[in-house]
PDB file of C-alpha atoms and ligand atoms in Angstrom:
ATOM      1  CA  MET B 113     -25.533  12.761  -6.820  1.00  0.00           C
ATOM      2  CA  THR B 114     -22.030  12.249  -6.982  1.00  0.00           C
ATOM      3  CA  THR B 115     -19.783  13.808  -3.695  1.00  0.00           C
ATOM      4  CA  ILE B 116     -16.723  15.684  -5.042  1.00  0.00           C
ATOM      5  CA  ALA B 117     -13.929  17.074  -2.668  1.00  0.00           C
ATOM      6  CA  ILE B 118     -12.211  19.928  -5.306  1.00  0.00           C
ATOM      7  CA  ILE B 119      -8.691  20.295  -3.080  1.00  0.00           C
ATOM      8  CA  GLY B 120      -7.516  24.325  -4.085  1.00  0.00           C
ATOM      9  CA  THR B 121      -9.619  27.428  -4.877  1.00  0.00           C
ATOM     10  CA  GLY B 122      -8.332  28.536  -7.654  1.00  0.00           C
ATOM     11  CA  LEU B 123      -8.900  29.069 -11.307  1.00  0.00           C
ATOM     12  CA  MET B 124     -10.241  25.040 -12.157  1.00  0.00           C
ATOM     13  CA  SER B 125     -11.432  24.408  -8.345  1.00  0.00           C
ATOM     14  CA  ASN B 126     -13.924  27.674  -9.893  1.00  0.00           C
ATOM     15  CA  ALA B 127     -14.727  26.553 -12.523  1.00  0.00           C
ATOM     16  CA  LEU B 128     -15.387  22.381 -12.032  1.00  0.00           C
ATOM     17  CA  GLY B 129     -17.019  23.406  -8.945  1.00  0.00           C
ATOM     18  CA  ALA B 130     -19.704  25.946 -10.543  1.00  0.00           C
ATOM     19  CA  GLY B 131     -20.161  23.951 -13.603  1.00  0.00           C
ATOM     20  CA  TRP B 132     -20.593  20.182 -11.454  1.00  0.00           C
ATOM     21  CA  THR B 133     -22.585  22.103  -8.781  1.00  0.00           C
ATOM     22  CA  ARG B 134     -24.952  23.529 -11.649  1.00  0.00           C
ATOM     23  CA  ALA B 135     -25.699  19.506 -12.652  1.00  0.00           C
ATOM     24  CA  GLY B 136     -26.265  18.462  -8.984  1.00  0.00           C
ATOM     25  CA  HIS B 137     -23.425  17.604  -7.698  1.00  0.00           C
ATOM     26  CA  GLN B 138     -22.273  17.832  -3.959  1.00  0.00           C
ATOM     27  CA  VAL B 139     -19.559  20.203  -4.092  1.00  0.00           C
ATOM     28  CA  ARG B 140     -16.975  20.299  -1.394  1.00  0.00           C
ATOM     29  CA  VAL B 141     -14.400  22.592  -1.144  1.00  0.00           C
ATOM     30  CA  GLY B 142     -10.524  21.915   0.659  1.00  0.00           C
ATOM     31  CA  ALA B 143      -8.006  25.036   1.171  1.00  0.00           C
ATOM     32  CA  ARG B 144      -5.243  25.424   3.807  1.00  0.00           C
ATOM     33  CA  SER B 145      -7.313  29.205   4.354  1.00  0.00           C
ATOM     34  CA  PRO B 146     -11.055  27.999   4.514  1.00  0.00           C
ATOM     35  CA  GLU B 147     -11.919  31.563   4.109  1.00  0.00           C
ATOM     36  CA  LYS B 148     -10.935  31.831   0.628  1.00  0.00           C
ATOM     37  CA  ALA B 149     -13.691  29.949  -0.523  1.00  0.00           C
ATOM     38  CA  ALA B 150     -15.681  32.691   0.838  1.00  0.00           C
ATOM     39  CA  GLY B 151     -14.059  34.201  -2.473  1.00  0.00           C
ATOM     40  CA  LEU B 152     -15.334  31.477  -5.063  1.00  0.00           C
ATOM     41  CA  GLY B 153     -18.547  32.524  -7.709  1.00  0.00           C
ATOM     42  CA  PHE B 154     -19.899  29.171  -6.654  1.00  0.00           C
ATOM     43  CA  THR B 155     -20.994  28.044  -2.988  1.00  0.00           C
ATOM     44  CA  PRO B 156     -20.089  24.560  -2.343  1.00  0.00           C
ATOM     45  CA  SER B 157     -21.799  22.475  -0.046  1.00  0.00           C
ATOM     46  CA  PHE B 158     -19.386  22.718   2.275  1.00  0.00           C
ATOM     47  CA  ALA B 159     -16.051  24.456   2.782  1.00  0.00           C
ATOM     48  CA  GLY B 160     -13.201  23.170   4.773  1.00  0.00           C
ATOM     49  CA  THR B 161     -10.059  22.111   5.679  1.00  0.00           C
ATOM     50  CA  HIS B 162      -8.543  19.714   3.378  1.00  0.00           C
ATOM     51  CA  ARG B 163      -9.412  16.903   5.825  1.00  0.00           C
ATOM     52  CA  GLU B 164     -12.497  17.780   6.253  1.00  0.00           C
ATOM     53  CA  ALA B 165     -13.454  18.579   2.619  1.00  0.00           C
ATOM     54  CA  LEU B 166     -12.216  14.472   1.894  1.00  0.00           C
ATOM     55  CA  ALA B 167     -14.678  13.242   4.352  1.00  0.00           C
ATOM     56  CA  GLY B 168     -17.693  11.498   2.976  1.00  0.00           C
ATOM     57  CA  SER B 169     -15.951  11.783  -0.615  1.00  0.00           C
ATOM     58  CA  ASP B 170     -16.780   9.393  -3.346  1.00  0.00           C
ATOM     59  CA  VAL B 171     -14.639  11.540  -5.562  1.00  0.00           C
ATOM     60  CA  VAL B 172     -11.444  14.639  -5.285  1.00  0.00           C
ATOM     61  CA  VAL B 173      -9.556  16.622  -7.690  1.00  0.00           C
ATOM     62  CA  LEU B 174      -6.488  18.195  -6.577  1.00  0.00           C
ATOM     63  CA  ALA B 175      -6.821  20.978  -8.130  1.00  0.00           C
ATOM     64  CA  ILE B 176      -3.628  22.513  -6.729  1.00  0.00           C
ATOM     65  CA  PRO B 177       0.173  22.909  -8.371  1.00  0.00           C
ATOM     66  CA  PHE B 178       1.889  20.159  -9.132  1.00  0.00           C
ATOM     67  CA  PRO B 179       4.457  20.408  -6.548  1.00  0.00           C
ATOM     68  CA  ALA B 180       2.444  20.449  -3.914  1.00  0.00           C
ATOM     69  CA  VAL B 181       0.925  17.469  -4.725  1.00  0.00           C
ATOM     70  CA  ALA B 182       3.648  16.038  -3.520  1.00  0.00           C
ATOM     71  CA  ASP B 183       2.917  16.936  -0.066  1.00  0.00           C
ATOM     72  CA  PHE B 184      -0.548  16.607  -0.166  1.00  0.00           C
ATOM     73  CA  VAL B 185      -0.844  12.862  -1.373  1.00  0.00           C
ATOM     74  CA  PRO B 186       1.427  11.374   1.320  1.00  0.00           C
ATOM     75  CA  GLU B 187      -0.721  13.720   4.221  1.00  0.00           C
ATOM     76  CA  HIS B 188      -3.564  12.608   2.986  1.00  0.00           C
ATOM     77  CA  ARG B 189      -3.105   9.040   1.563  1.00  0.00           C
ATOM     78  CA  ASP B 190      -5.569   7.247   4.380  1.00  0.00           C
ATOM     79  CA  GLN B 191      -8.465   9.592   3.291  1.00  0.00           C
ATOM     80  CA  LEU B 192      -7.216   8.482  -0.688  1.00  0.00           C
ATOM     81  CA  ASP B 193      -7.831   5.426  -0.633  1.00  0.00           C
ATOM     82  CA  GLY B 194     -10.740   3.780  -1.813  1.00  0.00           C
ATOM     83  CA  ARG B 195     -11.421   7.201  -3.867  1.00  0.00           C
ATOM     84  CA  VAL B 196     -11.627   7.772  -7.207  1.00  0.00           C
ATOM     85  CA  ILE B 197      -8.363  11.232  -7.642  1.00  0.00           C
ATOM     86  CA  ILE B 198      -8.564  13.464 -11.008  1.00  0.00           C
ATOM     87  CA  ASP B 199      -5.429  14.462 -11.006  1.00  0.00           C
ATOM     88  CA  ILE B 200      -5.339  18.193 -13.010  1.00  0.00           C
ATOM     89  CA  SER B 201      -2.517  19.255 -11.553  1.00  0.00           C
ATOM     90  CA  ASN B 202       0.012  19.735 -15.061  1.00  0.00           C
ATOM     91  CA  PRO B 203       4.441  19.468 -13.911  1.00  0.00           C
ATOM     92  CA  PHE B 204       5.365  21.792 -16.812  1.00  0.00           C
ATOM     93  CA  ASP B 205       9.185  22.438 -15.981  1.00  0.00           C
ATOM     94  CA  ASN B 206       9.189  20.145 -12.616  1.00  0.00           C
ATOM     95  CA  LEU B 207       9.362  17.637 -15.435  1.00  0.00           C
ATOM     96  CA  PRO B 208      10.727  19.156 -18.780  1.00  0.00           C
ATOM     97  CA  ASN B 209      11.038  15.861 -20.625  1.00  0.00           C
ATOM     98  CA  ASN B 210       7.468  14.077 -19.998  1.00  0.00           C
ATOM     99  CA  GLU B 211       9.339  10.990 -19.966  1.00  0.00           C
ATOM    100  CA  ARG B 212       7.137  10.136 -17.190  1.00  0.00           C
ATOM    101  CA  ALA B 213       3.550  11.493 -16.637  1.00  0.00           C
ATOM    102  CA  GLY B 214       2.887  13.851 -13.677  1.00  0.00           C
ATOM    103  CA  ALA B 215       0.228  11.683 -13.069  1.00  0.00           C
ATOM    104  CA  GLU B 216       2.469   8.592 -12.592  1.00  0.00           C
ATOM    105  CA  TYR B 217       4.213  10.954  -9.642  1.00  0.00           C
ATOM    106  CA  THR B 218       0.594  10.900  -8.016  1.00  0.00           C
ATOM    107  CA  ALA B 219       0.877   7.183  -8.453  1.00  0.00           C
ATOM    108  CA  ASP B 220       4.020   6.364  -6.834  1.00  0.00           C
ATOM    109  CA  LEU B 221       3.002   8.547  -3.990  1.00  0.00           C
ATOM    110  CA  LEU B 222      -0.786   6.715  -3.559  1.00  0.00           C
ATOM    111  CA  GLY B 223       0.836   3.447  -3.906  1.00  0.00           C
ATOM    112  CA  THR B 224      -0.755   2.338  -6.416  1.00  0.00           C
ATOM    113  CA  THR B 225      -2.740   3.674  -9.767  1.00  0.00           C
ATOM    114  CA  THR B 226      -6.985   2.623  -8.836  1.00  0.00           C
ATOM    115  CA  GLY B 227      -8.969   5.151  -8.652  1.00  0.00           C
ATOM    116  CA  LEU B 228      -6.017   7.647 -10.660  1.00  0.00           C
ATOM    117  CA  VAL B 229      -7.472   9.391 -13.338  1.00  0.00           C
ATOM    118  CA  ALA B 230      -5.403  12.149 -15.200  1.00  0.00           C
ATOM    119  CA  ALA B 231      -8.391  14.372 -17.086  1.00  0.00           C
ATOM    120  CA  PHE B 232      -8.478  18.225 -17.397  1.00  0.00           C
ATOM    121  CA  LYS B 233      -4.864  18.945 -17.893  1.00  0.00           C
ATOM    122  CA  ASP B 234      -5.137  20.351 -21.042  1.00  0.00           C
ATOM    123  CA  ASN B 235      -8.881  22.500 -20.258  1.00  0.00           C
ATOM    124  CA  PHE B 236      -8.268  26.145 -19.279  1.00  0.00           C
ATOM    125  CA  ALA B 237     -10.699  26.856 -16.735  1.00  0.00           C
ATOM    126  CA  ALA B 238     -12.232  29.549 -18.975  1.00  0.00           C
ATOM    127  CA  THR B 239     -13.604  26.940 -21.201  1.00  0.00           C
ATOM    128  CA  ILE B 240     -15.151  24.699 -18.883  1.00  0.00           C
ATOM    129  CA  ASN B 241     -18.361  26.163 -18.314  1.00  0.00           C
ATOM    130  CA  ASP B 242     -17.963  28.107 -21.454  1.00  0.00           C
ATOM    131  CA  SER B 243     -19.453  25.600 -23.705  1.00  0.00           C
ATOM    132  CA  ALA B 244     -18.522  27.948 -26.751  1.00  0.00           C
ATOM    133  CA  ALA B 245     -15.436  29.274 -25.845  1.00  0.00           C
ATOM    134  CA  ALA B 246     -13.718  26.930 -28.537  1.00  0.00           C
ATOM    135  CA  ASP B 247     -14.631  27.928 -31.958  1.00  0.00           C
ATOM    136  CA  GLY B 248     -18.841  27.642 -30.906  1.00  0.00           C
ATOM    137  CA  VAL B 249     -17.203  23.425 -29.823  1.00  0.00           C
ATOM    138  CA  ALA B 250     -17.558  22.162 -26.421  1.00  0.00           C
ATOM    139  CA  ALA B 251     -14.534  21.700 -25.060  1.00  0.00           C
ATOM    140  CA  GLN B 252     -12.400  18.155 -25.587  1.00  0.00           C
ATOM    141  CA  VAL B 253     -11.377  16.553 -21.941  1.00  0.00           C
ATOM    142  CA  LYS B 254      -8.700  14.506 -22.496  1.00  0.00           C
ATOM    143  CA  ILE B 255      -8.217  11.551 -19.573  1.00  0.00           C
ATOM    144  CA  ALA B 256      -5.767   8.997 -19.422  1.00  0.00           C
ATOM    145  CA  ALA B 257      -6.380   6.198 -15.879  1.00  0.00           C
ATOM    146  CA  ASP B 258      -5.480   2.783 -16.062  1.00  0.00           C
ATOM    147  CA  ASP B 259      -8.109   1.701 -13.946  1.00  0.00           C
ATOM    148  CA  GLU B 260     -11.912   1.230 -16.009  1.00  0.00           C
ATOM    149  CA  GLU B 261     -14.027   1.980 -13.610  1.00  0.00           C
ATOM    150  CA  ALA B 262     -12.987   5.318 -12.509  1.00  0.00           C
ATOM    151  CA  LYS B 263     -12.921   6.462 -15.883  1.00  0.00           C
ATOM    152  CA  ALA B 264     -16.163   5.625 -16.552  1.00  0.00           C
ATOM    153  CA  VAL B 265     -16.964   7.508 -12.960  1.00  0.00           C
ATOM    154  CA  VAL B 266     -15.055  10.538 -14.974  1.00  0.00           C
ATOM    155  CA  VAL B 267     -16.363  10.152 -17.800  1.00  0.00           C
ATOM    156  CA  GLY B 268     -19.444  10.802 -16.441  1.00  0.00           C
ATOM    157  CA  LEU B 269     -19.026  13.578 -14.460  1.00  0.00           C
ATOM    158  CA  VAL B 270     -17.317  15.406 -18.055  1.00  0.00           C
ATOM    159  CA  HIS B 271     -20.561  15.057 -19.789  1.00  0.00           C
ATOM    160  CA  ASP B 272     -21.928  16.573 -16.492  1.00  0.00           C
ATOM    161  CA  LEU B 273     -20.155  19.583 -17.111  1.00  0.00           C
ATOM    162  CA  ASN B 274     -21.883  19.235 -20.992  1.00  0.00           C
ATOM    163  CA  LEU B 275     -18.002  18.629 -22.836  1.00  0.00           C
ATOM    164  CA  ARG B 276     -17.051  16.141 -24.495  1.00  0.00           C
ATOM    165  CA  VAL B 277     -14.488  13.300 -23.222  1.00  0.00           C
ATOM    166  CA  LEU B 278     -10.834  11.816 -25.296  1.00  0.00           C
ATOM    167  CA  ASP B 279      -9.890   8.651 -24.151  1.00  0.00           C
ATOM    168  CA  CYS B 280      -6.337   8.649 -23.819  1.00  0.00           C
ATOM    169  CA  GLY B 281      -5.891   5.525 -22.928  1.00  0.00           C
ATOM    170  CA  GLU B 282      -3.339   4.488 -19.521  1.00  0.00           C
ATOM    171  CA  LEU B 283      -2.365   6.653 -17.343  1.00  0.00           C
ATOM    172  CA  HIS B 284       1.561   6.688 -19.000  1.00  0.00           C
ATOM    173  CA  ASN B 285       0.006   8.672 -21.656  1.00  0.00           C
ATOM    174  CA  ALA B 286      -0.480  11.439 -19.702  1.00  0.00           C
ATOM    175  CA  ARG B 287       2.443  12.653 -20.191  1.00  0.00           C
ATOM    176  CA  PHE B 288       1.386  13.228 -23.947  1.00  0.00           C
ATOM    177  CA  LEU B 289      -0.503  15.323 -22.486  1.00  0.00           C
ATOM    178  CA  ASP B 290       1.906  16.829 -19.771  1.00  0.00           C
ATOM    179  CA  GLY B 291       3.467  18.306 -23.121  1.00  0.00           C
ATOM    180  CA  MET B 292       0.614  19.291 -25.152  1.00  0.00           C
ATOM    181  CA  VAL B 293      -0.227  21.744 -22.140  1.00  0.00           C
ATOM    182  CA  SER B 294       3.317  23.918 -22.663  1.00  0.00           C
ATOM    183  CA  LEU B 295       2.768  23.988 -26.620  1.00  0.00           C
ATOM    184  CA  MET B 296      -0.809  25.025 -25.646  1.00  0.00           C
ATOM    185  CA  LEU B 297       0.414  27.945 -23.657  1.00  0.00           C
ATOM    186  CA  ILE B 298       2.703  28.807 -26.355  1.00  0.00           C
ATOM    187  CA  LEU B 299       0.365  28.738 -29.146  1.00  0.00           C
ATOM    188  CA  ASP B 300      -2.275  30.568 -26.824  1.00  0.00           C
ATOM    189  CA  ARG B 301       0.408  33.595 -26.433  1.00  0.00           C
ATOM    190  CA  ALA B 302       1.278  33.362 -30.368  1.00  0.00           C
ATOM    191  CA  HIS B 303      -2.052  33.022 -31.193  1.00  0.00           C
ATOM    192  CA  ALA B 304      -4.811  34.434 -29.015  1.00  0.00           C
ATOM    193  CA  GLY B 305      -3.413  36.944 -26.909  1.00  0.00           C
ATOM    194  CA  PHE B 306      -2.959  34.721 -23.680  1.00  0.00           C
ATOM    195  CA  THR B 307      -6.496  35.013 -23.122  1.00  0.00           C
ATOM    196  CA  MET B 308      -6.257  31.305 -22.792  1.00  0.00           C
ATOM    197  CA  HIS B 309     -10.374  30.575 -24.405  1.00  0.00           C
ATOM    198  CA  THR B 310      -7.796  27.835 -27.034  1.00  0.00           C
ATOM    199  CA  GLY B 311      -7.951  24.460 -26.404  1.00  0.00           C
ATOM    200  CA  TRP B 312      -6.707  21.172 -28.047  1.00  0.00           C
ATOM    201  CA  ALA B 313      -9.190  18.978 -30.022  1.00  0.00           C
ATOM    202  CA  PHE B 314      -8.393  15.661 -32.099  1.00  0.00           C
ATOM    203  CA  THR B 315     -11.397  15.475 -35.119  1.00  0.00           C
ATOM    204  CA  GLY B 316     -12.092  13.438 -37.456  1.00  0.00           C
ATOM    205  CA  LEU B 317     -14.341  10.628 -34.211  1.00  0.00           C
ATOM    206  CA  GLU B 318     -17.922  11.979 -34.963  1.00  0.00           C
ATOM    207  CA  ASN B 319     -19.298   8.475 -35.274  1.00  0.00           C
ATOM    208  CA  LYS B 320     -16.798   6.008 -35.199  1.00  0.00           C
ATOM    209  CA  ARG B 321     -16.622   4.547 -31.615  1.00  0.00           C
TER     210      ARG B 321
HETATM  211  N1  LIG H 690      -6.190  27.206 -14.608  1.00  0.00           N
HETATM  212  C1  LIG H 690      -6.587  26.324 -15.400  1.00  0.00           C
HETATM  213  O1  LIG H 690      -6.789  27.049 -16.921  1.00  0.00           O
HETATM  214  C2  LIG H 690      -5.664  24.903 -15.383  1.00  0.00           C
HETATM  215  C3  LIG H 690      -6.337  24.393 -16.313  1.00  0.00           C
HETATM  216  C4  LIG H 690      -5.807  22.667 -16.491  1.00  0.00           C
HETATM  217  C5  LIG H 690      -4.828  22.283 -15.255  1.00  0.00           C
HETATM  218  N2  LIG H 690      -4.396  23.426 -14.787  1.00  0.00           N
HETATM  219  C6  LIG H 690      -4.056  22.909 -13.563  1.00  0.00           C
HETATM  220  O2  LIG H 690      -5.108  22.666 -12.074  1.00  0.00           O
HETATM  221  C7  LIG H 690      -4.450  22.837 -11.039  1.00  0.00           C
HETATM  222  C8  LIG H 690      -4.476  24.134 -10.301  1.00  0.00           C
HETATM  223  O3  LIG H 690      -4.549  25.358 -11.270  1.00  0.00           O
HETATM  224  P1  LIG H 690      -5.547  27.000 -11.073  1.00  0.00           P
HETATM  225  O4  LIG H 690      -4.653  27.275 -12.130  1.00  0.00           O
HETATM  226  O5  LIG H 690      -6.405  26.179 -10.829  1.00  0.00           O
HETATM  227  O6  LIG H 690      -4.404  27.273 -10.019  1.00  0.00           O
HETATM  228  P2  LIG H 690      -5.084  28.665  -9.631  1.00  0.00           P
HETATM  229  O7  LIG H 690      -5.368  29.572  -9.377  1.00  0.00           O
HETATM  230  O8  LIG H 690      -3.137  29.304  -8.872  1.00  0.00           O
HETATM  231  O9  LIG H 690      -5.002  27.800  -7.530  1.00  0.00           O
HETATM  232  C9  LIG H 690      -3.724  27.113  -7.172  1.00  0.00           C
HETATM  233  C10 LIG H 690      -4.984  26.401  -5.585  1.00  0.00           C
HETATM  234  O10 LIG H 690      -4.133  25.638  -5.063  1.00  0.00           O
HETATM  235  C11 LIG H 690      -3.748  25.961  -3.408  1.00  0.00           C
HETATM  236  N3  LIG H 690      -2.475  25.531  -2.869  1.00  0.00           N
HETATM  237  C12 LIG H 690      -1.678  26.450  -3.777  1.00  0.00           C
HETATM  238  N4  LIG H 690      -0.335  26.504  -2.882  1.00  0.00           N
HETATM  239  C13 LIG H 690      -0.952  25.027  -2.478  1.00  0.00           C
HETATM  240  C14 LIG H 690      -0.205  24.302  -1.388  1.00  0.00           C
HETATM  241  N5  LIG H 690       1.531  24.322  -1.462  1.00  0.00           N
HETATM  242  N6  LIG H 690      -0.423  23.312  -1.156  1.00  0.00           N
HETATM  243  C15 LIG H 690      -1.225  22.962  -0.868  1.00  0.00           C
HETATM  244  N7  LIG H 690      -2.653  24.006  -1.668  1.00  0.00           N
HETATM  245  C16 LIG H 690      -1.864  24.556  -2.259  1.00  0.00           C
HETATM  246  C17 LIG H 690      -4.557  27.227  -3.482  1.00  0.00           C
HETATM  247  O11 LIG H 690      -5.590  26.687  -2.542  1.00  0.00           O
HETATM  248  P3  LIG H 690      -5.756  27.838  -1.347  1.00  0.00           P
HETATM  249  O12 LIG H 690      -4.690  28.613  -1.075  1.00  0.00           O
HETATM  250  O13 LIG H 690      -6.568  27.666  -0.899  1.00  0.00           O
HETATM  251  O14 LIG H 690      -5.303  26.390  -0.332  1.00  0.00           O
HETATM  252  C18 LIG H 690      -4.766  27.626  -4.751  1.00  0.00           C
HETATM  253  O15 LIG H 690      -6.115  28.361  -4.573  1.00  0.00           O
HETATM  254  C19 LIG H 690      -2.780  23.092 -11.306  1.00  0.00           C
HETATM  255  O16 LIG H 690      -1.880  22.052 -10.807  1.00  0.00           O
HETATM  256  C20 LIG H 690      -2.430  23.264 -12.726  1.00  0.00           C
HETATM  257  O17 LIG H 690      -1.908  23.204 -13.776  1.00  0.00           O
HETATM  258  C21 LIG H 690      -5.039  24.365 -14.595  1.00  0.00           C
END
């Protein structure tokens, strides 16, 4: 059982929190307005302020907009030290050229890549708990990190959601994931009516690992 602090009460907080609660993990939700937790589609083990939610957590999920990460991380650096931090935030137009990953900016804010894992960037919230969302195939969660131990923790948590993992290597590769998200939105709008039940999958990997 892992204690996971999810920061934010939006679509991704709901999806990941519901999945990990179902898998038997303790999910603590942190919000600017903790009463918003009452509107979540699952019952967290705790809901409170950001600081309260972080207390006692092993893993932290940054389920807030990319610009908000720039405020959140410096304000809570003391509590983030030693945790596995899953950065799911998408920079979009904040980093239009994808020369560096959004997660690399998060690493700058943390002062280290230790513990930091970029993940779920290109997984629409609606596909997290619907293993048949993408043509009957469980979504593939791409992860990039420099810290192999932290990566292994996230691999386990992805499997607990009954989703597949694709190890995309080091953290700087997350810049490609950032770009894929922008194209994913374009494709979903063009070909699926913006239902957000689609997703990327790298194929041909069966029996090759
Ligand atoms: N939606 C998706 O399918 C999807 C997929 C992959 C990745 N992502 C990424 O995941 C992150 C969350 O996305 P989402 O769709 O869940 O967003 P959302 O539904 O808009 O929720 C974002 C949450 O962030 C919190 N927040 C907003 N501004 C903040 C600020 N300035 N400081 C602190 N907290 C703030 C809010 O929580 P409180 O007001 O309760 O504090 C809000 O509930 C984003 O970075 C997004 O790019 C989303």
